[in-house]
Coordinates of C-alpha atoms in Angstrom, one line a residue:
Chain A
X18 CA -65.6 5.3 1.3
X19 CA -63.4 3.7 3.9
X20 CA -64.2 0.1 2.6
X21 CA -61.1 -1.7 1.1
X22 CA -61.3 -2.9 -2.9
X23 CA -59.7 -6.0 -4.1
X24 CA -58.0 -3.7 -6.4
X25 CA -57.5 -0.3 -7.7
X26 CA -56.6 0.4 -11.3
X27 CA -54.7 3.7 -12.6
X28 CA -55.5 4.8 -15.6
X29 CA -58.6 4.3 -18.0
X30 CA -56.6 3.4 -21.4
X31 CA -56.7 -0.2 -22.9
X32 CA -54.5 -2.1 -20.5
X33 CA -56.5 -0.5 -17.2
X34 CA -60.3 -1.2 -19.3
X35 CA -58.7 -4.6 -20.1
X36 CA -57.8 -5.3 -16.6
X37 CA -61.0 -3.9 -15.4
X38 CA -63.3 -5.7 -17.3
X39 CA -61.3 -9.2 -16.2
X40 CA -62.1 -8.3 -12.8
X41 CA -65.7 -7.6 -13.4
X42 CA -66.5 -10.6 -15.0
X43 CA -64.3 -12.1 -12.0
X44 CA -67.1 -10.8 -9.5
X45 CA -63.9 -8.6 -8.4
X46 CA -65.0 -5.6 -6.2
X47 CA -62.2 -2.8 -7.5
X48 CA -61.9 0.9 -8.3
X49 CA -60.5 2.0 -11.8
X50 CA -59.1 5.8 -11.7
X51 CA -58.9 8.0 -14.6
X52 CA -57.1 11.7 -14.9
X53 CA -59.2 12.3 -17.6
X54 CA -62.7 13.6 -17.8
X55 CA -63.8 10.4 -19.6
X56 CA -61.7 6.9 -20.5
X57 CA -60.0 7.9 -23.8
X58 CA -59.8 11.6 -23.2
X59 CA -56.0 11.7 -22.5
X60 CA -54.9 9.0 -24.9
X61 CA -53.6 8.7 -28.0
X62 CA -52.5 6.1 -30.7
X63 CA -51.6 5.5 -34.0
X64 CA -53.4 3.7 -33.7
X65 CA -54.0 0.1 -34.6
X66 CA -55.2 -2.7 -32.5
X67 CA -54.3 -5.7 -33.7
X68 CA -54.7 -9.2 -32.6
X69 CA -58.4 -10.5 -32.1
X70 CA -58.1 -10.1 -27.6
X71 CA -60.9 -7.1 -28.5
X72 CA -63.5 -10.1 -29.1
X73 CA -62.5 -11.9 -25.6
X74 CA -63.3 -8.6 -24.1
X75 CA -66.1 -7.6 -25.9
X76 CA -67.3 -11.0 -28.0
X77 CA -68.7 -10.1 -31.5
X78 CA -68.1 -6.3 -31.0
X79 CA -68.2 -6.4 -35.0
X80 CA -71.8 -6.6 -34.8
X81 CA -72.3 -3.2 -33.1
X82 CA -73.1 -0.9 -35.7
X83 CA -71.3 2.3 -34.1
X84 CA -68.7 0.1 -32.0
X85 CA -65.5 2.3 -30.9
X86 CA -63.6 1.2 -33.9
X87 CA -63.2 2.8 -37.0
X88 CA -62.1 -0.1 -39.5
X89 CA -60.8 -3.5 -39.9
X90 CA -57.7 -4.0 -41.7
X91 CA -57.5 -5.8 -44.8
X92 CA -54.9 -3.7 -47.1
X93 CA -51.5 -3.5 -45.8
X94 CA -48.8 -1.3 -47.4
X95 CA -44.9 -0.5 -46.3
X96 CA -43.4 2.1 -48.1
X97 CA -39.8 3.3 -49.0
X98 CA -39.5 6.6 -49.8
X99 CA -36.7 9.1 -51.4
X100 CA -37.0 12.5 -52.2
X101 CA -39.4 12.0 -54.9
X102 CA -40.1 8.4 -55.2
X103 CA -42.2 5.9 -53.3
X104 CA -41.5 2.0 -53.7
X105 CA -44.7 -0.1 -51.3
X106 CA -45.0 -3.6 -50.9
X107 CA -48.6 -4.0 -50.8
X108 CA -50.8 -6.5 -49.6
X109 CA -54.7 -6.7 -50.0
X110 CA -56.7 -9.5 -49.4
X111 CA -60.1 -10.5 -48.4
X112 CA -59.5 -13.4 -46.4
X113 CA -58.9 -10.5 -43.9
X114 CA -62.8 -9.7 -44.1
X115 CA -63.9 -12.5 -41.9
X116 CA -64.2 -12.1 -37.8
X117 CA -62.5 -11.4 -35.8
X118 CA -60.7 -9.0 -37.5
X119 CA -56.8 -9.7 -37.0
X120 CA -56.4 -5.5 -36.8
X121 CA -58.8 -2.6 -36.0
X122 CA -57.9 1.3 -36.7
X123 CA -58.9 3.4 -33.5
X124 CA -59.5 6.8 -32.0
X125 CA -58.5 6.5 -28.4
X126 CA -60.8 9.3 -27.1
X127 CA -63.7 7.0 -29.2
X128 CA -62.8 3.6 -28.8
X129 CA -61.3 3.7 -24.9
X130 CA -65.1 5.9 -24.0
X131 CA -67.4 2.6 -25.8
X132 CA -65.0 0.1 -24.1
X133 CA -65.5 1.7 -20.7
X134 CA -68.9 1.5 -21.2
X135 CA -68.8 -2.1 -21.7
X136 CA -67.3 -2.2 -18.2
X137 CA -69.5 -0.6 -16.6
X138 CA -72.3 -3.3 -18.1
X139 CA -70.2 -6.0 -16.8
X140 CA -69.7 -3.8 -13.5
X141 CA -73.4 -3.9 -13.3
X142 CA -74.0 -7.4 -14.2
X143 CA -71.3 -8.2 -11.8
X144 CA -71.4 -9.1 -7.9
X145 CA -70.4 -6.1 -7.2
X146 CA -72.4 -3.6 -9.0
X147 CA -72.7 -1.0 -6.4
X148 CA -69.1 -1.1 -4.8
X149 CA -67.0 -1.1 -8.2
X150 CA -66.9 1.9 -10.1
X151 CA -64.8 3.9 -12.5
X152 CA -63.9 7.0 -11.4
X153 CA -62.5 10.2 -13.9
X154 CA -61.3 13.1 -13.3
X155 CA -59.2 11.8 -10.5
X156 CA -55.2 12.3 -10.8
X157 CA -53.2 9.3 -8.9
X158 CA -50.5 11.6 -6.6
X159 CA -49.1 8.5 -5.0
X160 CA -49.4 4.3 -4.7
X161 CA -49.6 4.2 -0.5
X162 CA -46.8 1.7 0.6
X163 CA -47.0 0.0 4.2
X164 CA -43.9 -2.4 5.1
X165 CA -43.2 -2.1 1.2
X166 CA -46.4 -3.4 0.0
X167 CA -49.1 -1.4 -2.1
X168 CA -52.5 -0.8 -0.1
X169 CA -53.9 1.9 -1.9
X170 CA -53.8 5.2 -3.5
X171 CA -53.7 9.2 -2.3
X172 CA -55.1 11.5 -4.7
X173 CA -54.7 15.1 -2.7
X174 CA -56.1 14.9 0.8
X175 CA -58.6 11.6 -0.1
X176 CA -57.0 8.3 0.0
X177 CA -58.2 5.1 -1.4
X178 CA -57.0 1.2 0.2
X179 CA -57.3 -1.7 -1.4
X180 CA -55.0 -5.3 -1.6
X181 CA -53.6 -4.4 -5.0
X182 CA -53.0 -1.6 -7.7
X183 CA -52.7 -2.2 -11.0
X184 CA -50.5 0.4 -12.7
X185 CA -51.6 0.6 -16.1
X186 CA -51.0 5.1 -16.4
X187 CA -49.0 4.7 -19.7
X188 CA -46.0 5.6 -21.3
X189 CA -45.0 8.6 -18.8
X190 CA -45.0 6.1 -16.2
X191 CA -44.4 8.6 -12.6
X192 CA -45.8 5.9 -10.2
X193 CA -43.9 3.0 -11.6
X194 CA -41.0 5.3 -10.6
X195 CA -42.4 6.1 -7.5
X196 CA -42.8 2.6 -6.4
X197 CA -39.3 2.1 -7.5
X198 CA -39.7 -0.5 -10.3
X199 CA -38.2 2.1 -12.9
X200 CA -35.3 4.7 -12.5
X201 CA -36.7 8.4 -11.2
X202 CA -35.3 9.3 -14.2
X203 CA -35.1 7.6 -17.9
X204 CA -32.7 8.8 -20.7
X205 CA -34.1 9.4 -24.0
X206 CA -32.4 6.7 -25.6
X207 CA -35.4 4.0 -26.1
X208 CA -38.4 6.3 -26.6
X209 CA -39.2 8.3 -29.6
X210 CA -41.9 11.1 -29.5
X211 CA -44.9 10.2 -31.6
X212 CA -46.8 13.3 -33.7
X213 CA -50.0 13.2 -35.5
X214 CA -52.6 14.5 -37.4
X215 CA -55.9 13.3 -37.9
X216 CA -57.4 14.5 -41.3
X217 CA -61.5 14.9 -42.4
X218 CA -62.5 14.1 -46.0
X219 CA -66.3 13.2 -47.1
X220 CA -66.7 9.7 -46.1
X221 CA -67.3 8.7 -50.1
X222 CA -64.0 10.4 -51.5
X223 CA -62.2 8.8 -48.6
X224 CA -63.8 5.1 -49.4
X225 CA -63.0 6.2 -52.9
X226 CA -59.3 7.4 -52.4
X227 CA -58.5 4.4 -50.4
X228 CA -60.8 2.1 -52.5
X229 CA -62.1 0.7 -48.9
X230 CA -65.3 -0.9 -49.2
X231 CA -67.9 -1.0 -45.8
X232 CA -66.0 -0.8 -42.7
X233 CA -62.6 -2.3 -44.5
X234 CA -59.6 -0.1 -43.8
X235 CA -55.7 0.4 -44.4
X236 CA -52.5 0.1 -42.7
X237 CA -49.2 1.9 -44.7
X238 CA -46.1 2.5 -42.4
X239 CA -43.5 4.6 -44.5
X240 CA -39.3 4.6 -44.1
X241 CA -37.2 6.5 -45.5
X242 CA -37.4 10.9 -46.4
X243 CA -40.4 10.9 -44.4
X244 CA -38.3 11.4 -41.4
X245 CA -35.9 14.0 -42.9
X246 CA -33.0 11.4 -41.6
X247 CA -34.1 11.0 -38.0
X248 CA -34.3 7.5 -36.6
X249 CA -38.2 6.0 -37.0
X250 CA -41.1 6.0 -39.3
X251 CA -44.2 7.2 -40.7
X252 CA -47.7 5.6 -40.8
X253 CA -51.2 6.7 -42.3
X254 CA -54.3 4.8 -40.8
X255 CA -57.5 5.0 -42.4
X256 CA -60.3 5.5 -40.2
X257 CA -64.7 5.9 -41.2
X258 CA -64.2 9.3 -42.5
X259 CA -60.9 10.7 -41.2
X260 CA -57.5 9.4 -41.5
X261 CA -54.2 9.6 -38.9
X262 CA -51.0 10.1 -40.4
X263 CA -47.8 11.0 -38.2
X264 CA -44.7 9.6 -37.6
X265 CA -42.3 8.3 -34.4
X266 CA -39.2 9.6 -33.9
X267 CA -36.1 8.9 -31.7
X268 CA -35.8 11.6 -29.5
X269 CA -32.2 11.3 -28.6
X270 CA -31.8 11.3 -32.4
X271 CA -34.1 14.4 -32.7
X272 CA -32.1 16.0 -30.0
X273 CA -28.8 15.0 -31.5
X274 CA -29.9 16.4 -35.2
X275 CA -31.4 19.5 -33.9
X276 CA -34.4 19.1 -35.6
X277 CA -38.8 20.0 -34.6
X278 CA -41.1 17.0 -35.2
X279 CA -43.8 19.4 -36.4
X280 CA -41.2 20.5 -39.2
X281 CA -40.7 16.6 -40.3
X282 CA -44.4 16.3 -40.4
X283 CA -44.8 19.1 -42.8
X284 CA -41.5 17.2 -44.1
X285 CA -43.4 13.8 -44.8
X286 CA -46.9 15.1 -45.8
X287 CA -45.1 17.3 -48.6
X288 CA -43.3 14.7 -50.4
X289 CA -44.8 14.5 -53.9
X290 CA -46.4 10.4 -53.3
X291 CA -48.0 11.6 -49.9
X292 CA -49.3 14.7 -50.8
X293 CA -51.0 13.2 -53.5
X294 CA -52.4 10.5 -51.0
X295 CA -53.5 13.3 -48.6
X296 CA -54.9 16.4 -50.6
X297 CA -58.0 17.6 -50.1
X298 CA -59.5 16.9 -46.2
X299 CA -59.2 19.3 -43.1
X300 CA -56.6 18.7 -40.3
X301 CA -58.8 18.4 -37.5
X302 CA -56.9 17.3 -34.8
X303 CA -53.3 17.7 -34.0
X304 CA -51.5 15.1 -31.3
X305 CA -48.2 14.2 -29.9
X306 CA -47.3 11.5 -27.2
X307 CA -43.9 9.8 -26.5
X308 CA -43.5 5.7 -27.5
X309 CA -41.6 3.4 -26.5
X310 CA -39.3 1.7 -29.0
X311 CA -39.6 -1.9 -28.2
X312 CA -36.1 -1.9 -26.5
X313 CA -35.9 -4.3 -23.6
X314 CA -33.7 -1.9 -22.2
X315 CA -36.1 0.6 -21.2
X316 CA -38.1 -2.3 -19.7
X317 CA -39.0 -1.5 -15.3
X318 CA -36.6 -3.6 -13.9
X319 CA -39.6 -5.7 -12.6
X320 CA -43.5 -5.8 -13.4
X321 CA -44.3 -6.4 -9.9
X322 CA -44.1 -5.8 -6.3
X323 CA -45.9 -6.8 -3.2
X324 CA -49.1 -5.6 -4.1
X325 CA -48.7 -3.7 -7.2
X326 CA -48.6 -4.8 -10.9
X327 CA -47.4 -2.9 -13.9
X328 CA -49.3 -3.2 -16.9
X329 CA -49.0 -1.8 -20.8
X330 CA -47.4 0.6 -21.9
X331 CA -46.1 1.8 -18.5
X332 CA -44.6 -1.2 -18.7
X333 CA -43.2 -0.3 -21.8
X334 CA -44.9 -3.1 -23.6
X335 CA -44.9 -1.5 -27.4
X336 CA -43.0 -2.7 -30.3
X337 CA -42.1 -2.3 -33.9
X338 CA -40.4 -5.3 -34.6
X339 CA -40.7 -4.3 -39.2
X340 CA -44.7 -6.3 -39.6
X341 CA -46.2 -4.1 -37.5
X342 CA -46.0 -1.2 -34.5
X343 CA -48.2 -3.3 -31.9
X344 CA -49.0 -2.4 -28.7
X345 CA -52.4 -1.9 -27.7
X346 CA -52.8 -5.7 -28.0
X347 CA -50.1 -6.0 -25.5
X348 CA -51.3 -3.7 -23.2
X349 CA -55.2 -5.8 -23.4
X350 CA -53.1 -8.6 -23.3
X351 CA -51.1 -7.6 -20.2
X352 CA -53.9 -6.1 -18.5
X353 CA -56.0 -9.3 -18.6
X354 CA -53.4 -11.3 -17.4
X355 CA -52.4 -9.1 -14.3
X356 CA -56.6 -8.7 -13.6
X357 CA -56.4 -13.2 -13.5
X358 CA -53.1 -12.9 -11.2
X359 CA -55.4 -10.7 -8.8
X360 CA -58.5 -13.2 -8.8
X361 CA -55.9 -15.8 -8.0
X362 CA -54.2 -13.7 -5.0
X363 CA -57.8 -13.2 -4.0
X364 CA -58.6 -17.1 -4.1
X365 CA -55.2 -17.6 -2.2
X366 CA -55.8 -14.3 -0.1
X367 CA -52.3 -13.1 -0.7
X368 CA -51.3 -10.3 -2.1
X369 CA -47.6 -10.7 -2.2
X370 CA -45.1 -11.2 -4.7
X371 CA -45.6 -15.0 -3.8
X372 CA -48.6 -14.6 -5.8
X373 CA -48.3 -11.8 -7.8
X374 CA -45.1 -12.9 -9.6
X375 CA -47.0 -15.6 -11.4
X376 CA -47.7 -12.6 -13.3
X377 CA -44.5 -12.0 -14.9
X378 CA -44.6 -15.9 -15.4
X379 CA -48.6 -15.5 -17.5
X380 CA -46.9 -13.0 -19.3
X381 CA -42.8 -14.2 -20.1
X382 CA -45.5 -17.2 -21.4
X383 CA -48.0 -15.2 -23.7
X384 CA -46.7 -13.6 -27.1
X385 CA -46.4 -10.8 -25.7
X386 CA -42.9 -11.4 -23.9
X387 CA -42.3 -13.9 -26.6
X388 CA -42.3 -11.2 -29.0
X389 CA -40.8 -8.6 -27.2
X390 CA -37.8 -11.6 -26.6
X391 CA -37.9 -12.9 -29.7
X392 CA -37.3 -10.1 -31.5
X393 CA -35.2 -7.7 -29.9
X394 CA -32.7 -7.6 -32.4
X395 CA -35.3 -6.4 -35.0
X396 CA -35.9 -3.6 -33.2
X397 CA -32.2 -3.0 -33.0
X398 CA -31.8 -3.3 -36.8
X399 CA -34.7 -1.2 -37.4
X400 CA -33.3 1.6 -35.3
X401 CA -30.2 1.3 -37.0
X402 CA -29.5 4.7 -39.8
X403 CA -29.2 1.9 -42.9
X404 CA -33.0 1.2 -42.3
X405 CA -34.2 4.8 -42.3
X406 CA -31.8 6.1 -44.8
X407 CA -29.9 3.8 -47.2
X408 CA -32.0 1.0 -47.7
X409 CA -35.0 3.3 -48.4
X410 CA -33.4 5.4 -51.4
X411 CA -31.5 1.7 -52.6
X412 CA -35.1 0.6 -52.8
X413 CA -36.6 3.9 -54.8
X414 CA -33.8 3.9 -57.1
X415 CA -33.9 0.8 -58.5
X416 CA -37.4 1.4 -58.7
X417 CA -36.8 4.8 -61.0
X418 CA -33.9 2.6 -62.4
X419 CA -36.4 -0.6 -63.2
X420 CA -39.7 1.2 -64.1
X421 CA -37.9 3.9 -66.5
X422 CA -38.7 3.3 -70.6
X423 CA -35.7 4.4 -72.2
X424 CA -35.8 4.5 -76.3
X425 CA -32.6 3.0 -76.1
X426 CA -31.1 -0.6 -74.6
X427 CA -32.4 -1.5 -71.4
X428 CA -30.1 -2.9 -69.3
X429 CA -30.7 -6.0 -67.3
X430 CA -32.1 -5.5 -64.0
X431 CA -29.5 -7.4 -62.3
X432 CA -26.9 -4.5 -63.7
X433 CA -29.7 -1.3 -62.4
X434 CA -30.1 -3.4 -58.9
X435 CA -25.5 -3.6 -59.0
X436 CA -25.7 0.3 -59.8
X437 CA -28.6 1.4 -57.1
X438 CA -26.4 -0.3 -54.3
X439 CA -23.1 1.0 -55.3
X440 CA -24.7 4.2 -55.2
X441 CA -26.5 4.1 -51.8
X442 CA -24.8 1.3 -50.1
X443 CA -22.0 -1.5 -50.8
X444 CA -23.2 -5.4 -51.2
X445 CA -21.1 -6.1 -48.6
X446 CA -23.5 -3.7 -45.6
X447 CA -26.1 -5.4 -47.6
X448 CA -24.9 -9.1 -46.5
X449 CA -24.5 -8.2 -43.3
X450 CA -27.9 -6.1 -42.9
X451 CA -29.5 -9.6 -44.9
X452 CA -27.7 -11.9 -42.1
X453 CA -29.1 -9.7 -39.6
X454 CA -32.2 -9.1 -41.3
X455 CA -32.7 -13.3 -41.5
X456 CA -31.5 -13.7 -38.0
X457 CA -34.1 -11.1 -36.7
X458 CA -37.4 -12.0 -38.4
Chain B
X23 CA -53.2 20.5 -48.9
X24 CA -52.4 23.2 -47.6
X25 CA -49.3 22.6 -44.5
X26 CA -50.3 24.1 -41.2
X27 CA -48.2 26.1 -39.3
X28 CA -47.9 24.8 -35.2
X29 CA -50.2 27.8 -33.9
X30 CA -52.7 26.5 -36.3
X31 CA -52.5 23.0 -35.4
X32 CA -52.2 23.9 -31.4
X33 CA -55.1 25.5 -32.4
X34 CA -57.2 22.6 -32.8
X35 CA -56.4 21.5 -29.8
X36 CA -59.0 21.3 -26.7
X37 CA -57.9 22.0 -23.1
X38 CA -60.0 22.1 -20.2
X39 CA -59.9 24.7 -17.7
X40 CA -58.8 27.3 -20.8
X41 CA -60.0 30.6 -19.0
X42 CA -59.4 29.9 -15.2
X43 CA -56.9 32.5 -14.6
X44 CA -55.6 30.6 -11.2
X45 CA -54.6 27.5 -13.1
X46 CA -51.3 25.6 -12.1
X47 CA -48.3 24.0 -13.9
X48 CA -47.7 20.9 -14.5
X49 CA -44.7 21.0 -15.6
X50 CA -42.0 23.3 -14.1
X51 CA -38.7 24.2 -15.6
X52 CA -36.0 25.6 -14.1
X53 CA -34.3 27.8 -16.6
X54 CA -31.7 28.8 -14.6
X55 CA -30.1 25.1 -15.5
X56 CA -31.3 25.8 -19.5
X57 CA -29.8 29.3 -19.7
X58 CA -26.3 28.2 -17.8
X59 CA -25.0 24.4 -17.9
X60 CA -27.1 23.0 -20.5
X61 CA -25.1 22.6 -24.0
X62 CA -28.0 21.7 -26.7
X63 CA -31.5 23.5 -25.0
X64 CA -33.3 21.0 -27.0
X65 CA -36.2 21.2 -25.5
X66 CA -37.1 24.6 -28.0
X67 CA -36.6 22.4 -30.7
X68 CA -38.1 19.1 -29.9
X69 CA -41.5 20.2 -28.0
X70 CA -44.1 19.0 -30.3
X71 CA -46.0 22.2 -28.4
X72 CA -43.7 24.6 -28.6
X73 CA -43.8 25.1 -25.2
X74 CA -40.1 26.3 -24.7
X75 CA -38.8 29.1 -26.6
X76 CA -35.6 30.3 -27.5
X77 CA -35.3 34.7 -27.3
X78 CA -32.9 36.5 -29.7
X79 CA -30.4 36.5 -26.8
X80 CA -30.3 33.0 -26.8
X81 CA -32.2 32.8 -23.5
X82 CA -34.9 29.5 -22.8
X83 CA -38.0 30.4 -22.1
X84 CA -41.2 27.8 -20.9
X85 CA -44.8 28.5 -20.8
X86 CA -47.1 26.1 -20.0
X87 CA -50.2 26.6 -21.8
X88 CA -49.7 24.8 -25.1
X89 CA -48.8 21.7 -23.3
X90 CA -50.3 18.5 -24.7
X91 CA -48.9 16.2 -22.0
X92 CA -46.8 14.3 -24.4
X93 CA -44.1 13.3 -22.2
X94 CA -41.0 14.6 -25.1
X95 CA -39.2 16.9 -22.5
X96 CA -39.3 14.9 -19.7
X97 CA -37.3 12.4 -21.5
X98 CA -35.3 15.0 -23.9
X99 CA -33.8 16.8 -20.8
X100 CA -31.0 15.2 -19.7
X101 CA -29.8 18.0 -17.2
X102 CA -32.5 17.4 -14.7
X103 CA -34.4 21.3 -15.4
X104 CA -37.6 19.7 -16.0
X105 CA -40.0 18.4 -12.8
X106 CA -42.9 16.8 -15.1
X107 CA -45.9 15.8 -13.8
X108 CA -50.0 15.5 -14.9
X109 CA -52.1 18.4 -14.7
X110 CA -54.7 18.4 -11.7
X111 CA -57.8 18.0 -13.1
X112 CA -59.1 20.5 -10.7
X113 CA -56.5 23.0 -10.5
X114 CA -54.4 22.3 -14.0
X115 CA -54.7 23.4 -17.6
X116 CA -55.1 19.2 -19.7
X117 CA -55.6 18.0 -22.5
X118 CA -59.0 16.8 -23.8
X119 CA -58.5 15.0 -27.0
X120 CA -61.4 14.7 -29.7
X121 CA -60.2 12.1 -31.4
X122 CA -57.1 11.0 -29.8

């Protein structure tokens, strides 16, 4: 194959399929390269895609009887746990029925397989339909640079050329490195190490248990115990007849407390409210894969470069900013937008940053960046030890406090709410975790 | 329900290449740094695989067969023992995930 592409894309998870199917619809002659032995096969997720992008990609995809997705969310739950309590503000309501969804659970190695294949359709129905393909199997070794600009890709003796490359390999981002964008190496300090465990029941107790009805589905992140005082956060997904519970956790935090995350997990799913949530069912899949936190910090110092674009999460584009721990949607979102900066360069036939920096511009303009700016100081607070320790066990014991019949006075609740925070915190850190609380959301 | 143990839960996990005998790491660790300068070995305690081991003398051990490609030690090493890259589809023992 000595004949050039317009592009090549690295990796086959939703920011590379999202790119891929821009440029296909773009009459975009490209190459998309996947490790893997099919899209999907190497990722994993909490995983919930939220956002409606899914239906500019694939319109109506809610009318597909077995689509790639599991469920759409309509019941939303955060949960503050103690030892032996659990205090949820939950939200249900059906005005989240209607298309397009604003959140769909998924299973990577499911839903990344049936979005590939709706590439490939527009592949075919492209101009290009016999020089643009998606190849798996295939491990990246290197971006070729010439005079400092990308032309293509070596993979063992075979090399590939083409006037861009889209990086889009994930979190463990080795050619973003490579091509210089990010530090060889990056300190622990902003990623936390995600772990995960997918659980069977019989569709019908699981619709029961979770009181889902159809395809409707359920969101609950959890703070507090479940993460046996490490930095981050639990989360339980329901998908069609499985669920995925697991939790992130700051690995310099892990490192600095000594502590496994497969002994937290036991940790979380044994405390009395999720056990309860979770009995019955067979473990059928176990999964770990580091996250990013959201910090700017750990941000490549740029997303592009003559002839190369970074995309999702390689660009570190993931974020729990309290609502919600998005990041698939950025990485569709980003991986659109770098696909439209390549159908420009091609219009303008250039290649360079000249072109390719109206990227960074697409995207500092989309909510992506706006979010990931906007809210940086979220993510700090919710990284902080108040959030995954005090305020938790503040919030369960005025709950034990509050729901507790006494035969005897009851005091006011004004009085329990005085004694829960002199017990687990001071009003005065509560202030100033309010202020900054107010300030960040 | 009943909490699994790590070898159980490894042991739902699908690799490729599982009985080529010639297979090649992706991952290699130089233990010499673990078992001399390094002050915390974390990576026996934070590998969601288990894949390094601590021995009764204290000594770091890595295999690399349980690895699930996560990414933890590359970033949980701070003393530069750990050269992480993908498995070669070809020639390496990956990942396949069911689920994912």
């Amino acid at each position: 194959m000595d004949e050039k592409f317009d592009c090549i894309i690295v990796g086959a998870g939703v920011a590379g399929l999202a790119a891929a199917m821009t440029l296909a619809r773009n009459n975009m002659k490209f190459l998309l390269i996947e490790k893997g032995e099919f899209a999907g096969s190497k990722n994993v997720s909490g995983g919930v895609l939220w956002g409606s992008d899914l239906a500019k990609l694939v319109p109506e995809y809610w009318e597909e009887k077995d689509g790639g997705w599991e469920r759409f969310i309509n019941h939303r739950r955060l949960t503050f746990l103690d030892d032996q309590s659990s205090f949820s503000i939950d939200f249900k309501s059906s005005h989240f029925n209607e298309t397009p969804y604003t959140g769909v659970v998924v299973l990577r190695s499911k839903f990344d397989r049936w979005l590939a294949d709706k590439v490939e359709n527009a592949i075919a129905e492209s101009d290009y339909a016999m020089d643009s393909f998606i190849a798996t199997n295939i491990k990246v070794d290197e971006v070729l640079m010439e005079d400092g600009k990308a032309v293509g890709i070596r993979t063992g003796e075979e090399e590939f050329h083409a006037n861009s490359v889209i990086i889009a390999e994930g979190v463990n981002n080795l050619l973003t490195r490579q091509v210089g964008l990010q530090d060889d190496y990056v300190p622990a300090d902003h990623v936390l190490t995600g772990i995960k465990e997918v659980i069977r029941y019989d569709q019908e107790q699981l619709e029961d248990r979770f009181q889902l009805n159809g395809l409707s589905g359920m969101s609950n992140e959890y703070i507090g115990y479940a993460t046996d005082g490490v930095e981050g956060g639990g989360f339980l997904y329901t998908n069609r007849d499985t669920i995925s519970i697991g939790l992130v956790l700051g690995l310099k935090d892990l490192r600095e407390k000594r502590k496994s995350p497969h002994d937290i997990l036991n940790h979380f799913k044994d405390h009395p409210a999720v056990r309860d949530t979770i009995r019955g069912g067979e473990v059928v899949e176990y999964s770990a894969h580091v996250v990013s936190s959201g910090d700017k910090r750990i941000m490549p110092k740029e997303l592009y470069k003559d002839g190369v674009l970074i995309c999702g999460e390689a660009a570190n584009l993931l974020m729990n900013a309290g609502k919600a721990i998005q990041g698939m949607d950025y990485a569709m979102r980003s991986g659109i937008l770098a696909a439209e900066t390549i159908v420009d360069a091609k219009e303008k036939d250039d290649f360079t940053s000249n072109t390719l920096k109206n990227y960074r511009k697409a995207l500092d303009e989309s909510y992506v960046m706006k979010d990931m700016n906007g809210f940086q100081d979220a993510v700090h607070m919710l990284h902080s030890p108040e959030m995954f320790k005090d305020v938790p066990n503040l919030v369960c014991d005025f709950g034990r406090k509050f729901f507790s019949i006494k035969n005897e006075p009851t005091k006011k609740s004004r009085k329990m709410l005085a004694e829960s925070v002199k017990e687990h915190s001071s009003y005065w850190d509560l202030i100033k975790l309010g202020l900054k609380g107010a300030k960040s959301l | 329900m009943k909490l699994l143990k790590l070898t159980e839960r490894l042991g739902l996990v699908s690799y490729r290449n599982q009985a080529k005998s010639e297979i090649k790491p992706h991952i290699v660790v130089d233990t010499d740094i673990c078992n001399s300068t390094c002050p915390h070995k974390c990576t026996t305690y934070v590998c969601p695989a288990n894949c390094y081991t601590m021995d009764e003398e204290g000594t770091v051990h890595f295999q690399v067969e349980d690895c699930i490609e996560c990414g933890t030690c590359m970033y949980a090493c701070d003393q530069g023992a750990v050269d992480w890259n993908y498995p070669d589809p070809e020639i390496g023992r990956g990942v396949t995930w069911n689920f994912g």
